Amino acid sequence: MPRKVLIVEDDQNIAELLRMYLEKEGFITRMAPDGNIALTEFSKSQPDLVLLDLMLPGRDGWEVCSEIRKNSTVPIIMITAKGETFDKVQGLEMGADDYIAKPFEMKEVMARIHAVMRRYGHSTGAARRLTYDKLVIDMESFELVVDGKRTDVPPKELELLFHLASSPNRVFTRNQLLDDVWGFDYFGDSRTVDVHIKRLREKLEGVSTRWTLKTVWGVGYKFELGESDEKSAI
Amino acid sequence: MPRKVLIVEDDQNIAELLRMYLEKEGFITRMAPDGNIALTEFSKSQPDLVLLDLMLPGRDGWEVCSEIRKNSTVPIIMITAKGETFDKVQGLEMGADDYIAKPFEMKEVMARIHAVMRRYGHSTGAARRLTYDKLVIDMESFELVVDGKRTDVPPKELELLFHLASSPNRVFTRNQLLDDVWGFDYFGDSRTVDVHIKRLREKLEGVSTRWTLKTVWGVGYKFELGESDEKSAI
DNA sequence: CCCATGTGTAATATAACTGTAATATTGGAA
DNA sequence: TTCCAATATTACAGTTATATTACACATGGG
């Protein structure tokens, strides 16, 4: 079941960025550019999690937080402006579950959202581990097990492989991969992907005949899986 | 809910005596007259506590203990023969929770069973002690046993190690570690973690090939455990 | 009050990863 | 086949992350 996230943020750019990332991971989002709208929107949409900027026009984040807390136990993650000091104890007292300081890494934001959701027992359902013939991609231990041997793989490579292998046989263009793995805000040469694919292939070549990192000429790349094989994810 | 106790004892009379007392106090018992049966019975019945005689035909008690510890956190109370000396450090390393010397008073045995159960109470019990190859982290006595030697370790370091080793192979970011070990309200540089890791490594280096404090570049740290090895926790 | 010890920070050194650009190779269409 | 465009490969250097070291402050016992 998809989970709703209410994004309370007045900075349009940041709000939009958050929205894109969250929707990419399967969340449904609601937006609120100020405190009053946040409260209205909150009671209307009953989200499963709230991302709350502290600096807001109208009622500020603290007020919004304490209003929400008056009749809900929904997890709240606070976002503090750059340089602004955040009093963790006050945050706790107000009922925040976690906080993130701007400027933030989207990876960090997603990790915290997943952590909070997990804590509250809403499974976010994202598989952290993929297993194929002689291949285990484990994002929890952040390692690759190839043919029974642990293999060290740099983060970008591992994330790229994980992403491809999460949707076997689906072709991704280089730009999709840059968006998905590097992030929406990444601007770089799409040839970069080629190099990472090459590095992955070195580590994976000759291991199994059941799957392969395949080039789709003129389009992009895919993790190709033999028909009889099933994906197993934990 | 009734609790299961596995009695590993080759002396029929003692075994029977233990059984009677335990059942009188509402425990369900399983019997194992030697080491091999003990292990079979253990995996079959998944007891909540093990009473383990050290002198056994077949595999001796130490061996049984260490086998059990490879994939279970169940409390173990060892029973030593009359006059036999019990090496506490070895006991710790093997993962025993307590020991009783024969001849024992049944009152004493019951008291210790209740104490152990209470201490590691099955409802709430968080592990207080971790045992790996040549490594014991005991948060109860607040000490570290490395390769059989008690080692003094400052509190922060010990807590950090304990936390990492509580979830072997799982990667923690520096921020997670600061939150988890230093506390949610701690403000400090995440580089602090690096220094503590360094200090721990000095104390642990070269001790065992089965585990290691590993850096996951770009992510954080993990307590990596050899693949064949299982976590053992009390 | 001083000492020994723990802890955090900052500076520096080292190591690992990444992206780019230059070059070689391959695939596909005419 | 021949050529062009796309992809593979290689090497390198910049960047970032981590390790190491040294030091300063705090703490708590003697």
mmCIF file of N, CA and C in Angstrom, chain A residues 86-89 92 96-99 107-108 112 118 140-143 145 148-150 152 155, chain B residues 169-173 175-176 179 183-187 214 216-219 222 224-227:
data_model
loop_
_atom_site.group_PDB
_atom_site.id
_atom_site.type_symbol
_atom_site.label_atom_id
_atom_site.label_comp_id
_atom_site.label_asym_id
_atom_site.label_seq_id
_atom_site.Cartn_x
_atom_site.Cartn_y
_atom_site.Cartn_z
ATOM 1 N N PHE A 86 19.551 23.495 15.536
ATOM 2 C CA PHE A 86 18.342 22.781 15.879
ATOM 3 C C PHE A 86 18.511 22.203 17.262
ATOM 4 N N ASP A 87 17.615 22.528 18.122
ATOM 5 C CA ASP A 87 17.679 21.990 19.467
ATOM 6 C C ASP A 87 17.016 20.618 19.472
ATOM 7 N N LYS A 88 17.850 19.616 19.540
ATOM 8 C CA LYS A 88 17.317 18.253 19.435
ATOM 9 C C LYS A 88 16.346 17.936 20.551
ATOM 10 N N VAL A 89 16.681 18.443 21.730
ATOM 11 C CA VAL A 89 15.811 18.147 22.865
ATOM 12 C C VAL A 89 14.453 18.801 22.671
ATOM 13 N N LEU A 92 12.552 16.838 20.203
ATOM 14 C CA LEU A 92 11.970 15.644 20.800
ATOM 15 C C LEU A 92 10.712 15.973 21.576
ATOM 16 N N ALA A 96 8.981 15.722 17.345
ATOM 17 C CA ALA A 96 9.631 15.376 16.080
ATOM 18 C C ALA A 96 10.307 14.017 16.218
ATOM 19 N N ASP A 97 10.361 13.300 15.146
ATOM 20 C CA ASP A 97 10.955 11.970 15.190
ATOM 21 C C ASP A 97 12.397 11.983 14.721
ATOM 22 N N ASP A 98 12.698 12.965 13.919
ATOM 23 C CA ASP A 98 14.037 13.069 13.385
ATOM 24 C C ASP A 98 14.173 14.449 12.791
ATOM 25 N N TYR A 99 15.355 14.823 12.430
ATOM 26 C CA TYR A 99 15.517 16.102 11.759
ATOM 27 C C TYR A 99 16.647 16.001 10.757
ATOM 28 N N LYS A 107 19.881 11.346 -0.537
ATOM 29 C CA LYS A 107 20.093 9.980 -0.042
ATOM 30 C C LYS A 107 19.818 9.922 1.462
ATOM 31 N N GLU A 108 20.352 10.909 2.139
ATOM 32 C CA GLU A 108 20.177 10.984 3.588
ATOM 33 C C GLU A 108 18.685 11.140 3.938
ATOM 34 N N ARG A 112 16.470 8.471 6.086
ATOM 35 C CA ARG A 112 15.782 8.797 7.336
ATOM 36 C C ARG A 112 14.291 8.516 7.252
ATOM 37 N N ARG A 118 10.208 2.523 9.207
ATOM 38 C CA ARG A 118 10.474 1.193 9.730
ATOM 39 C C ARG A 118 10.192 1.178 11.229
ATOM 40 N N GLU A 140 22.035 -3.530 2.511
ATOM 41 C CA GLU A 140 22.096 -3.328 3.953
ATOM 42 C C GLU A 140 23.527 -3.492 4.456
ATOM 43 N N SER A 141 24.169 -4.498 3.949
ATOM 44 C CA SER A 141 25.578 -4.658 4.310
ATOM 45 C C SER A 141 26.450 -3.964 3.280
ATOM 46 N N PHE A 142 25.789 -3.416 2.282
ATOM 47 C CA PHE A 142 26.471 -2.680 1.226
ATOM 48 C C PHE A 142 27.563 -3.507 0.591
ATOM 49 N N GLU A 143 27.190 -4.694 0.175
ATOM 50 C CA GLU A 143 28.209 -5.520 -0.441
ATOM 51 C C GLU A 143 27.626 -6.362 -1.551
ATOM 52 N N VAL A 145 28.040 -10.093 -3.350
ATOM 53 C CA VAL A 145 28.603 -11.423 -3.210
ATOM 54 C C VAL A 145 28.524 -12.093 -4.574
ATOM 55 N N GLY A 148 29.756 -16.562 -4.401
ATOM 56 C CA GLY A 148 30.099 -16.932 -3.044
ATOM 57 C C GLY A 148 31.185 -16.101 -2.394
ATOM 58 N N LYS A 149 31.777 -15.197 -3.168
ATOM 59 C CA LYS A 149 32.849 -14.386 -2.592
ATOM 60 C C LYS A 149 32.398 -12.942 -2.410
ATOM 61 N N ARG A 150 32.695 -12.429 -1.226
ATOM 62 C CA ARG A 150 32.415 -11.023 -0.992
ATOM 63 C C ARG A 150 33.301 -10.175 -1.886
ATOM 64 N N ASP A 152 34.330 -6.140 -2.909
ATOM 65 C CA ASP A 152 34.196 -4.722 -2.615
ATOM 66 C C ASP A 152 33.851 -3.963 -3.881
ATOM 67 N N PRO A 155 30.479 2.687 -4.039
ATOM 68 C CA PRO A 155 29.065 2.995 -3.873
ATOM 69 C C PRO A 155 28.296 3.233 -5.175
ATOM 70 N N ASN B 169 27.577 -7.060 9.965
ATOM 71 C CA ASN B 169 27.465 -6.852 8.519
ATOM 72 C C ASN B 169 26.558 -5.698 8.119
ATOM 73 N N ARG B 170 25.846 -5.158 9.049
ATOM 74 C CA ARG B 170 25.017 -4.027 8.674
ATOM 75 C C ARG B 170 25.845 -2.746 8.693
ATOM 76 N N VAL B 171 25.682 -1.962 7.652
ATOM 77 C CA VAL B 171 26.427 -0.712 7.592
ATOM 78 C C VAL B 171 25.698 0.379 8.352
ATOM 79 N N PHE B 172 26.430 1.110 9.158
ATOM 80 C CA PHE B 172 25.887 2.281 9.826
ATOM 81 C C PHE B 172 26.592 3.516 9.309
ATOM 82 N N THR B 173 25.828 4.555 9.034
ATOM 83 C CA THR B 173 26.470 5.809 8.687
ATOM 84 C C THR B 173 26.993 6.446 9.968
ATOM 85 N N ASN B 175 26.354 9.336 11.032
ATOM 86 C CA ASN B 175 25.256 10.003 11.736
ATOM 87 C C ASN B 175 24.388 9.017 12.514
ATOM 88 N N GLN B 176 24.174 7.883 11.935
ATOM 89 C CA GLN B 176 23.415 6.868 12.671
ATOM 90 C C GLN B 176 24.149 6.489 13.942
ATOM 91 N N ASP B 179 23.823 9.163 16.494
ATOM 92 C CA ASP B 179 22.490 9.092 17.087
ATOM 93 C C ASP B 179 22.371 7.932 18.057
ATOM 94 N N GLY B 183 23.854 9.529 21.187
ATOM 95 C CA GLY B 183 22.549 10.029 21.601
ATOM 96 C C GLY B 183 21.969 11.002 20.603
ATOM 97 N N PHE B 184 20.668 11.016 20.565
ATOM 98 C CA PHE B 184 19.930 11.823 19.611
ATOM 99 C C PHE B 184 20.274 13.306 19.739
ATOM 100 N N ASP B 185 20.572 13.717 20.967
ATOM 101 C CA ASP B 185 20.783 15.136 21.198
ATOM 102 C C ASP B 185 22.254 15.525 21.162
ATOM 103 N N TYR B 186 23.056 14.655 20.612
ATOM 104 C CA TYR B 186 24.480 14.965 20.553
ATOM 105 C C TYR B 186 24.824 15.796 19.336
ATOM 106 N N PHE B 187 25.551 16.859 19.553
ATOM 107 C CA PHE B 187 26.012 17.669 18.445
ATOM 108 C C PHE B 187 27.511 17.532 18.327
ATOM 109 N N LYS B 214 35.069 -2.885 9.418
ATOM 110 C CA LYS B 214 35.312 -2.532 8.034
ATOM 111 C C LYS B 214 34.743 -1.163 7.672
ATOM 112 N N VAL B 216 33.128 1.149 4.960
ATOM 113 C CA VAL B 216 32.406 1.090 3.691
ATOM 114 C C VAL B 216 32.481 2.486 3.097
ATOM 115 N N TRP B 217 33.318 2.593 2.130
ATOM 116 C CA TRP B 217 33.667 3.910 1.574
ATOM 117 C C TRP B 217 32.432 4.668 1.120
ATOM 118 N N GLY B 218 32.337 5.877 1.562
ATOM 119 C CA GLY B 218 31.214 6.706 1.134
ATOM 120 C C GLY B 218 29.947 6.448 1.924
ATOM 121 N N VAL B 219 29.987 5.463 2.807
ATOM 122 C CA VAL B 219 28.791 5.132 3.561
ATOM 123 C C VAL B 219 29.040 5.200 5.062
ATOM 124 N N LYS B 222 31.021 -0.998 9.339
ATOM 125 C CA LYS B 222 30.279 -2.167 9.770
ATOM 126 C C LYS B 222 31.207 -3.148 10.474
ATOM 127 N N GLU B 224 32.100 -6.576 10.202
ATOM 128 C CA GLU B 224 31.920 -7.626 9.207
ATOM 129 C C GLU B 224 32.304 -8.983 9.771
ATOM 130 N N LEU B 225 31.409 -9.935 9.517
ATOM 131 C CA LEU B 225 31.585 -11.266 10.058
ATOM 132 C C LEU B 225 31.762 -12.243 8.913
ATOM 133 N N GLY B 226 32.704 -13.148 9.069
ATOM 134 C CA GLY B 226 32.925 -14.153 8.038
ATOM 135 C C GLY B 226 31.644 -14.869 7.699
ATOM 136 N N GLU B 227 31.519 -15.243 6.438
ATOM 137 C CA GLU B 227 30.244 -15.739 5.951
ATOM 138 C C GLU B 227 29.730 -16.965 6.679
#
